[in-house]
């Protein structure tokens, strides 16, 4: 994921129906549901939840290896939250960015590449057994997630909110919430990245992921 303070077109402003960086509702939200509001408010609240889970995971892994039960549970929750966020973002945020922002294609292409790398690191977090490799992947993942949040909230979300009508933002927020309820709960870095393919395949992938979650006793708080 890339971090930039450049202008992505469309001006700056708060989302109609939800202020960027406002009350996230994260205490009452989970990875499979939603937070309410338009797409900017919804994804901003996702960011707060991911930041909270990242902090919990970093605390749990301080001085512990990946086999520590608390660290493993924190990692599972973080993986599920980010996987759901990435899928919904590629289905609905990036098409809107491409359509409504002056240099939206450039931003969206870079975000897709960053998301793929994020999912590769999530796979390492899930599957890696070497503590040194896990630590290196975790460090890169944490830095990438925080850069992603900064760029979207400082530049992209305000520009999109200024460029789009309120009704579109609200509609996209509802679609994101619906997508997260049935989408993936695990990383799939090799999956198709375009929005049409994701809308067709993510519900199937999500069902398989949830069956695996149940079979392995993996909770999603």
PDB file of C-alpha atoms in Angstrom:
ATOM      1  CA  UNK A   1       0.000   0.000   0.000  1.00  0.00           C
ATOM      2  CA  UNK A   2       1.199   3.454  -0.802  1.00  0.00           C
ATOM      3  CA  UNK A   3       1.187   6.620   1.299  1.00  0.00           C
ATOM      4  CA  UNK A   4       0.777   9.958  -0.426  1.00  0.00           C
ATOM      5  CA  UNK A   5      -0.280  13.473   0.456  1.00  0.00           C
ATOM      6  CA  UNK A   6      -0.925  14.372  -3.183  1.00  0.00           C
ATOM      7  CA  UNK A   7      -4.282  15.643  -4.471  1.00  0.00           C
ATOM      8  CA  UNK A   8      -6.510  13.055  -6.114  1.00  0.00           C
ATOM      9  CA  UNK A   9      -8.964  15.517  -7.555  1.00  0.00           C
ATOM     10  CA  UNK A  10     -12.482  16.478  -6.624  1.00  0.00           C
ATOM     11  CA  UNK A  11     -11.553  18.731  -3.681  1.00  0.00           C
ATOM     12  CA  UNK A  12     -11.791  18.064   0.019  1.00  0.00           C
ATOM     13  CA  UNK A  13     -14.781  17.814   2.306  1.00  0.00           C
ATOM     14  CA  UNK A  14     -16.690  15.611   4.696  1.00  0.00           C
ATOM     15  CA  UNK A  15     -18.932  12.831   3.457  1.00  0.00           C
ATOM     16  CA  UNK A  16     -22.574  13.695   3.288  1.00  0.00           C
ATOM     17  CA  UNK A  17     -24.122  11.530   5.962  1.00  0.00           C
ATOM     18  CA  UNK A  18     -20.856  10.814   7.795  1.00  0.00           C
ATOM     19  CA  UNK A  19     -17.802  12.854   8.764  1.00  0.00           C
ATOM     20  CA  UNK A  20     -14.428  11.418   7.849  1.00  0.00           C
ATOM     21  CA  UNK A  21     -12.628  10.490  11.038  1.00  0.00           C
ATOM     22  CA  UNK A  22     -15.784  10.857  13.143  1.00  0.00           C
ATOM     23  CA  UNK A  23     -17.392   8.361  15.486  1.00  0.00           C
ATOM     24  CA  UNK A  24     -16.580   4.992  14.000  1.00  0.00           C
ATOM     25  CA  UNK A  25     -19.100   2.872  15.854  1.00  0.00           C
ATOM     26  CA  UNK A  26     -16.285   0.318  16.083  1.00  0.00           C
ATOM     27  CA  UNK A  27     -17.263  -0.879  19.560  1.00  0.00           C
ATOM     28  CA  UNK A  28     -20.509  -2.286  18.204  1.00  0.00           C
ATOM     29  CA  UNK A  29     -19.305  -3.481  14.805  1.00  0.00           C
ATOM     30  CA  UNK A  30     -17.785  -6.764  13.699  1.00  0.00           C
ATOM     31  CA  UNK A  31     -15.877  -7.919  10.637  1.00  0.00           C
ATOM     32  CA  UNK A  32     -18.931  -9.495   8.976  1.00  0.00           C
ATOM     33  CA  UNK A  33     -21.350  -6.617   9.533  1.00  0.00           C
ATOM     34  CA  UNK A  34     -21.071  -2.865   9.215  1.00  0.00           C
ATOM     35  CA  UNK A  35     -21.083   0.465  10.939  1.00  0.00           C
ATOM     36  CA  UNK A  36     -23.710   2.524   9.134  1.00  0.00           C
ATOM     37  CA  UNK A  37     -23.584   5.596   6.914  1.00  0.00           C
ATOM     38  CA  UNK A  38     -22.229   6.121   3.429  1.00  0.00           C
ATOM     39  CA  UNK A  39     -19.160   4.449   1.993  1.00  0.00           C
ATOM     40  CA  UNK A  40     -16.681   6.960   3.437  1.00  0.00           C
ATOM     41  CA  UNK A  41     -18.102   6.627   6.960  1.00  0.00           C
ATOM     42  CA  UNK A  42     -18.274   2.842   6.598  1.00  0.00           C
ATOM     43  CA  UNK A  43     -14.691   2.387   5.430  1.00  0.00           C
ATOM     44  CA  UNK A  44     -13.385   4.962   7.904  1.00  0.00           C
ATOM     45  CA  UNK A  45     -14.975   2.948  10.705  1.00  0.00           C
ATOM     46  CA  UNK A  46     -13.345  -0.167   9.255  1.00  0.00           C
ATOM     47  CA  UNK A  47     -10.018   1.647   9.549  1.00  0.00           C
ATOM     48  CA  UNK A  48     -10.599   2.357  13.235  1.00  0.00           C
ATOM     49  CA  UNK A  49     -11.445  -1.298  13.825  1.00  0.00           C
ATOM     50  CA  UNK A  50      -8.345  -2.491  11.960  1.00  0.00           C
ATOM     51  CA  UNK A  51      -6.161  -0.056  13.923  1.00  0.00           C
ATOM     52  CA  UNK A  52      -7.629  -1.360  17.192  1.00  0.00           C
ATOM     53  CA  UNK A  53      -7.084  -4.989  16.170  1.00  0.00           C
ATOM     54  CA  UNK A  54      -3.566  -4.187  15.011  1.00  0.00           C
ATOM     55  CA  UNK A  55      -2.766  -2.631  18.397  1.00  0.00           C
ATOM     56  CA  UNK A  56      -4.180  -5.676  20.219  1.00  0.00           C
ATOM     57  CA  UNK A  57      -2.175  -8.013  17.996  1.00  0.00           C
ATOM     58  CA  UNK A  58       1.057  -6.040  18.446  1.00  0.00           C
ATOM     59  CA  UNK A  59       0.566  -6.064  22.217  1.00  0.00           C
ATOM     60  CA  UNK A  60      -0.138  -9.810  22.187  1.00  0.00           C
ATOM     61  CA  UNK A  61       2.979 -10.557  20.137  1.00  0.00           C
ATOM     62  CA  UNK A  62       5.324  -8.350  22.161  1.00  0.00           C
ATOM     63  CA  UNK A  63       7.892 -10.854  23.347  1.00  0.00           C
ATOM     64  CA  UNK A  64       5.832 -13.840  22.147  1.00  0.00           C
ATOM     65  CA  UNK A  65       6.035 -16.007  19.057  1.00  0.00           C
ATOM     66  CA  UNK A  66       3.192 -16.744  16.676  1.00  0.00           C
ATOM     67  CA  UNK A  67       2.186 -19.889  18.544  1.00  0.00           C
ATOM     68  CA  UNK A  68       1.083 -17.917  21.605  1.00  0.00           C
ATOM     69  CA  UNK A  69      -2.719 -18.455  21.922  1.00  0.00           C
ATOM     70  CA  UNK A  70      -3.520 -14.796  22.544  1.00  0.00           C
ATOM     71  CA  UNK A  71      -1.325 -13.722  19.647  1.00  0.00           C
ATOM     72  CA  UNK A  72      -2.913 -16.319  17.355  1.00  0.00           C
ATOM     73  CA  UNK A  73      -6.439 -15.204  18.241  1.00  0.00           C
ATOM     74  CA  UNK A  74      -5.522 -11.574  17.651  1.00  0.00           C
ATOM     75  CA  UNK A  75      -3.943 -12.490  14.312  1.00  0.00           C
ATOM     76  CA  UNK A  76      -7.092 -14.354  13.220  1.00  0.00           C
ATOM     77  CA  UNK A  77      -9.306 -11.374  14.012  1.00  0.00           C
ATOM     78  CA  UNK A  78      -6.982  -8.987  12.197  1.00  0.00           C
ATOM     79  CA  UNK A  79      -6.759 -11.247   9.141  1.00  0.00           C
ATOM     80  CA  UNK A  80     -10.543 -11.581   8.937  1.00  0.00           C
ATOM     81  CA  UNK A  81     -11.146  -7.838   9.284  1.00  0.00           C
ATOM     82  CA  UNK A  82      -8.583  -6.848   6.664  1.00  0.00           C
ATOM     83  CA  UNK A  83      -9.644  -9.560   4.200  1.00  0.00           C
ATOM     84  CA  UNK A  84     -13.265  -8.394   4.370  1.00  0.00           C
ATOM     85  CA  UNK A  85     -12.250  -4.735   4.030  1.00  0.00           C
ATOM     86  CA  UNK A  86     -10.003  -5.357   1.019  1.00  0.00           C
ATOM     87  CA  UNK A  87     -12.703  -7.299  -0.824  1.00  0.00           C
ATOM     88  CA  UNK A  88     -15.387  -4.660  -0.245  1.00  0.00           C
ATOM     89  CA  UNK A  89     -12.983  -1.871  -1.170  1.00  0.00           C
ATOM     90  CA  UNK A  90     -12.120  -3.477  -4.502  1.00  0.00           C
ATOM     91  CA  UNK A  91     -15.769  -4.182  -5.282  1.00  0.00           C
ATOM     92  CA  UNK A  92     -17.179  -0.729  -4.570  1.00  0.00           C
ATOM     93  CA  UNK A  93     -14.679   1.953  -3.519  1.00  0.00           C
ATOM     94  CA  UNK A  94     -12.187   1.614  -6.344  1.00  0.00           C
ATOM     95  CA  UNK A  95     -14.755   1.650  -9.182  1.00  0.00           C
ATOM     96  CA  UNK A  96     -16.161   4.894  -7.724  1.00  0.00           C
ATOM     97  CA  UNK A  97     -12.665   6.352  -7.430  1.00  0.00           C
ATOM     98  CA  UNK A  98     -11.919   5.463 -11.067  1.00  0.00           C
ATOM     99  CA  UNK A  99     -15.140   7.086 -12.235  1.00  0.00           C
ATOM    100  CA  UNK A 100     -15.273  10.238 -10.139  1.00  0.00           C
ATOM    101  CA  UNK A 101     -11.695  11.354  -9.364  1.00  0.00           C
ATOM    102  CA  UNK A 102      -9.446  13.000 -11.932  1.00  0.00           C
ATOM    103  CA  UNK A 103      -6.525  10.632 -11.382  1.00  0.00           C
ATOM    104  CA  UNK A 104      -8.634   7.843  -9.943  1.00  0.00           C
ATOM    105  CA  UNK A 105      -7.245   5.148 -12.241  1.00  0.00           C
ATOM    106  CA  UNK A 106      -3.719   5.784 -10.998  1.00  0.00           C
ATOM    107  CA  UNK A 107      -4.778   5.602  -7.370  1.00  0.00           C
ATOM    108  CA  UNK A 108      -6.962   2.520  -7.903  1.00  0.00           C
ATOM    109  CA  UNK A 109      -4.233   0.603  -9.747  1.00  0.00           C
ATOM    110  CA  UNK A 110      -1.743   1.350  -6.972  1.00  0.00           C
ATOM    111  CA  UNK A 111      -4.286   0.324  -4.337  1.00  0.00           C
ATOM    112  CA  UNK A 112      -4.943  -2.998  -6.068  1.00  0.00           C
ATOM    113  CA  UNK A 113      -1.209  -3.722  -6.115  1.00  0.00           C
ATOM    114  CA  UNK A 114      -0.941  -2.752  -2.464  1.00  0.00           C
ATOM    115  CA  UNK A 115      -3.917  -4.900  -1.542  1.00  0.00           C
ATOM    116  CA  UNK A 116      -2.356  -7.899  -3.221  1.00  0.00           C
ATOM    117  CA  UNK A 117       0.807  -7.408  -1.181  1.00  0.00           C
ATOM    118  CA  UNK A 118      -1.266  -6.985   1.973  1.00  0.00           C
ATOM    119  CA  UNK A 119      -3.001 -10.303   1.334  1.00  0.00           C
ATOM    120  CA  UNK A 120       0.341 -12.000   0.736  1.00  0.00           C
ATOM    121  CA  UNK A 121       1.482 -10.745   4.138  1.00  0.00           C
ATOM    122  CA  UNK A 122      -1.780 -11.859   5.733  1.00  0.00           C
ATOM    123  CA  UNK A 123      -1.157 -15.338   4.336  1.00  0.00           C
ATOM    124  CA  UNK A 124       2.297 -15.275   5.918  1.00  0.00           C
ATOM    125  CA  UNK A 125       0.685 -14.252   9.183  1.00  0.00           C
ATOM    126  CA  UNK A 126      -1.754 -17.156   8.943  1.00  0.00           C
ATOM    127  CA  UNK A 127       0.560 -19.842   7.605  1.00  0.00           C
ATOM    128  CA  UNK A 128       4.130 -18.866   8.476  1.00  0.00           C
ATOM    129  CA  UNK A 129       6.001 -21.039  10.932  1.00  0.00           C
ATOM    130  CA  UNK A 130       9.400 -19.352  11.075  1.00  0.00           C
ATOM    131  CA  UNK A 131       9.315 -16.687  13.832  1.00  0.00           C
ATOM    132  CA  UNK A 132      11.790 -14.404  12.065  1.00  0.00           C
ATOM    133  CA  UNK A 133       9.835 -14.513   8.805  1.00  0.00           C
ATOM    134  CA  UNK A 134       6.581 -13.898  10.635  1.00  0.00           C
ATOM    135  CA  UNK A 135       8.058 -10.920  12.443  1.00  0.00           C
ATOM    136  CA  UNK A 136       9.325  -9.378   9.203  1.00  0.00           C
ATOM    137  CA  UNK A 137       5.977  -9.896   7.477  1.00  0.00           C
ATOM    138  CA  UNK A 138       4.131  -8.454  10.457  1.00  0.00           C
ATOM    139  CA  UNK A 139       6.277  -5.333  10.485  1.00  0.00           C
ATOM    140  CA  UNK A 140       5.691  -4.701   6.783  1.00  0.00           C
ATOM    141  CA  UNK A 141       1.966  -5.400   7.183  1.00  0.00           C
ATOM    142  CA  UNK A 142       1.551  -2.948  10.053  1.00  0.00           C
ATOM    143  CA  UNK A 143       3.391  -0.178   8.195  1.00  0.00           C
ATOM    144  CA  UNK A 144       1.373  -0.811   5.031  1.00  0.00           C
ATOM    145  CA  UNK A 145      -1.975  -0.769   6.802  1.00  0.00           C
ATOM    146  CA  UNK A 146      -1.195   2.512   8.553  1.00  0.00           C
ATOM    147  CA  UNK A 147      -0.021   4.111   5.297  1.00  0.00           C
ATOM    148  CA  UNK A 148      -3.199   2.924   3.586  1.00  0.00           C
ATOM    149  CA  UNK A 149      -5.344   4.547   6.268  1.00  0.00           C
ATOM    150  CA  UNK A 150      -3.438   7.845   6.074  1.00  0.00           C
ATOM    151  CA  UNK A 151      -3.707   8.163   2.313  1.00  0.00           C
ATOM    152  CA  UNK A 152      -7.369   7.284   2.075  1.00  0.00           C
ATOM    153  CA  UNK A 153      -8.507   9.474   4.968  1.00  0.00           C
ATOM    154  CA  UNK A 154      -6.348  12.507   4.193  1.00  0.00           C
ATOM    155  CA  UNK A 155      -6.786  12.561   0.428  1.00  0.00           C
ATOM    156  CA  UNK A 156      -9.066  10.045  -1.228  1.00  0.00           C
ATOM    157  CA  UNK A 157     -12.107   9.995   1.038  1.00  0.00           C
ATOM    158  CA  UNK A 158     -12.503  13.797   1.177  1.00  0.00           C
ATOM    159  CA  UNK A 159     -12.087  14.038  -2.586  1.00  0.00           C
ATOM    160  CA  UNK A 160     -14.648  11.300  -3.218  1.00  0.00           C
ATOM    161  CA  UNK A 161     -17.110  12.827  -0.761  1.00  0.00           C
ATOM    162  CA  UNK A 162     -16.842  16.187  -2.526  1.00  0.00           C
ATOM    163  CA  UNK A 163     -17.195  14.671  -5.994  1.00  0.00           C
ATOM    164  CA  UNK A 164     -20.143  12.314  -5.442  1.00  0.00           C
ATOM    165  CA  UNK A 165     -23.818  12.986  -4.687  1.00  0.00           C
ATOM    166  CA  UNK A 166     -25.078  11.987  -1.251  1.00  0.00           C
ATOM    167  CA  UNK A 167     -27.361   9.301  -2.628  1.00  0.00           C
ATOM    168  CA  UNK A 168     -24.498   7.510  -4.370  1.00  0.00           C
ATOM    169  CA  UNK A 169     -22.346   7.539  -1.237  1.00  0.00           C
ATOM    170  CA  UNK A 170     -25.191   6.108   0.830  1.00  0.00           C
ATOM    171  CA  UNK A 171     -25.916   3.423  -1.780  1.00  0.00           C
ATOM    172  CA  UNK A 172     -22.263   2.397  -1.901  1.00  0.00           C
ATOM    173  CA  UNK A 173     -22.139   2.254   1.897  1.00  0.00           C
ATOM    174  CA  UNK A 174     -25.073  -0.158   1.939  1.00  0.00           C
ATOM    175  CA  UNK A 175     -23.434  -2.311  -0.734  1.00  0.00           C
ATOM    176  CA  UNK A 176     -20.172  -2.442   1.190  1.00  0.00           C
ATOM    177  CA  UNK A 177     -22.011  -3.600   4.321  1.00  0.00           C
ATOM    178  CA  UNK A 178     -23.789  -6.319   2.361  1.00  0.00           C
ATOM    179  CA  UNK A 179     -20.557  -7.448   0.695  1.00  0.00           C
ATOM    180  CA  UNK A 180     -18.741  -7.791   4.017  1.00  0.00           C
ATOM    181  CA  UNK A 181     -21.452 -10.086   5.376  1.00  0.00           C
ATOM    182  CA  UNK A 182     -20.909 -12.683   2.636  1.00  0.00           C
ATOM    183  CA  UNK A 183     -17.381 -11.973   1.414  1.00  0.00           C
ATOM    184  CA  UNK A 184     -14.027 -13.577   2.227  1.00  0.00           C
ATOM    185  CA  UNK A 185     -12.739 -13.947   5.766  1.00  0.00           C
ATOM    186  CA  UNK A 186      -9.292 -15.069   4.649  1.00  0.00           C
ATOM    187  CA  UNK A 187      -6.689 -13.595   2.289  1.00  0.00           C
ATOM    188  CA  UNK A 188      -6.681 -14.704  -1.351  1.00  0.00           C
ATOM    189  CA  UNK A 189      -3.796 -12.848  -3.015  1.00  0.00           C
ATOM    190  CA  UNK A 190      -4.110 -14.868  -6.231  1.00  0.00           C
ATOM    191  CA  UNK A 191      -7.793 -14.082  -6.773  1.00  0.00           C
ATOM    192  CA  UNK A 192      -8.950 -11.816  -9.625  1.00  0.00           C
ATOM    193  CA  UNK A 193      -8.737  -8.153  -8.590  1.00  0.00           C
ATOM    194  CA  UNK A 194     -11.326  -6.491 -10.834  1.00  0.00           C
ATOM    195  CA  UNK A 195     -14.668  -5.451  -9.368  1.00  0.00           C
ATOM    196  CA  UNK A 196     -16.873  -7.563 -11.648  1.00  0.00           C
ATOM    197  CA  UNK A 197     -14.977 -10.768 -10.881  1.00  0.00           C
ATOM    198  CA  UNK A 198     -14.974 -10.007  -7.164  1.00  0.00           C
ATOM    199  CA  UNK A 199     -18.728  -9.455  -7.086  1.00  0.00           C
ATOM    200  CA  UNK A 200     -19.237 -12.837  -8.755  1.00  0.00           C
ATOM    201  CA  UNK A 201     -16.616 -14.857  -6.904  1.00  0.00           C
ATOM    202  CA  UNK A 202     -16.367 -13.323  -3.427  1.00  0.00           C
ATOM    203  CA  UNK A 203     -19.684 -14.765  -2.147  1.00  0.00           C
ATOM    204  CA  UNK A 204     -18.512 -18.264  -3.141  1.00  0.00           C
ATOM    205  CA  UNK A 205     -15.076 -17.662  -1.639  1.00  0.00           C
ATOM    206  CA  UNK A 206     -16.706 -16.252   1.487  1.00  0.00           C
ATOM    207  CA  UNK A 207     -18.880 -19.342   1.915  1.00  0.00           C
ATOM    208  CA  UNK A 208     -15.849 -21.624   1.632  1.00  0.00           C
ATOM    209  CA  UNK A 209     -13.924 -19.442   4.085  1.00  0.00           C
ATOM    210  CA  UNK A 210     -16.743 -19.576   6.619  1.00  0.00           C
ATOM    211  CA  UNK A 211     -16.988 -23.350   6.341  1.00  0.00           C
ATOM    212  CA  UNK A 212     -13.246 -23.546   6.984  1.00  0.00           C
ATOM    213  CA  UNK A 213     -13.626 -21.171   9.921  1.00  0.00           C
ATOM    214  CA  UNK A 214     -16.285 -23.392  11.497  1.00  0.00           C
ATOM    215  CA  UNK A 215     -14.318 -26.597  10.831  1.00  0.00           C
ATOM    216  CA  UNK A 216     -11.215 -25.136  12.473  1.00  0.00           C
ATOM    217  CA  UNK A 217     -13.026 -23.406  15.324  1.00  0.00           C
ATOM    218  CA  UNK A 218     -11.872 -20.011  14.192  1.00  0.00           C
ATOM    219  CA  UNK A 219     -13.870 -17.264  15.865  1.00  0.00           C
ATOM    220  CA  UNK A 220     -14.598 -13.893  14.291  1.00  0.00           C
ATOM    221  CA  UNK A 221     -15.223 -11.336  17.022  1.00  0.00           C
TER     222      UNK A 221
END
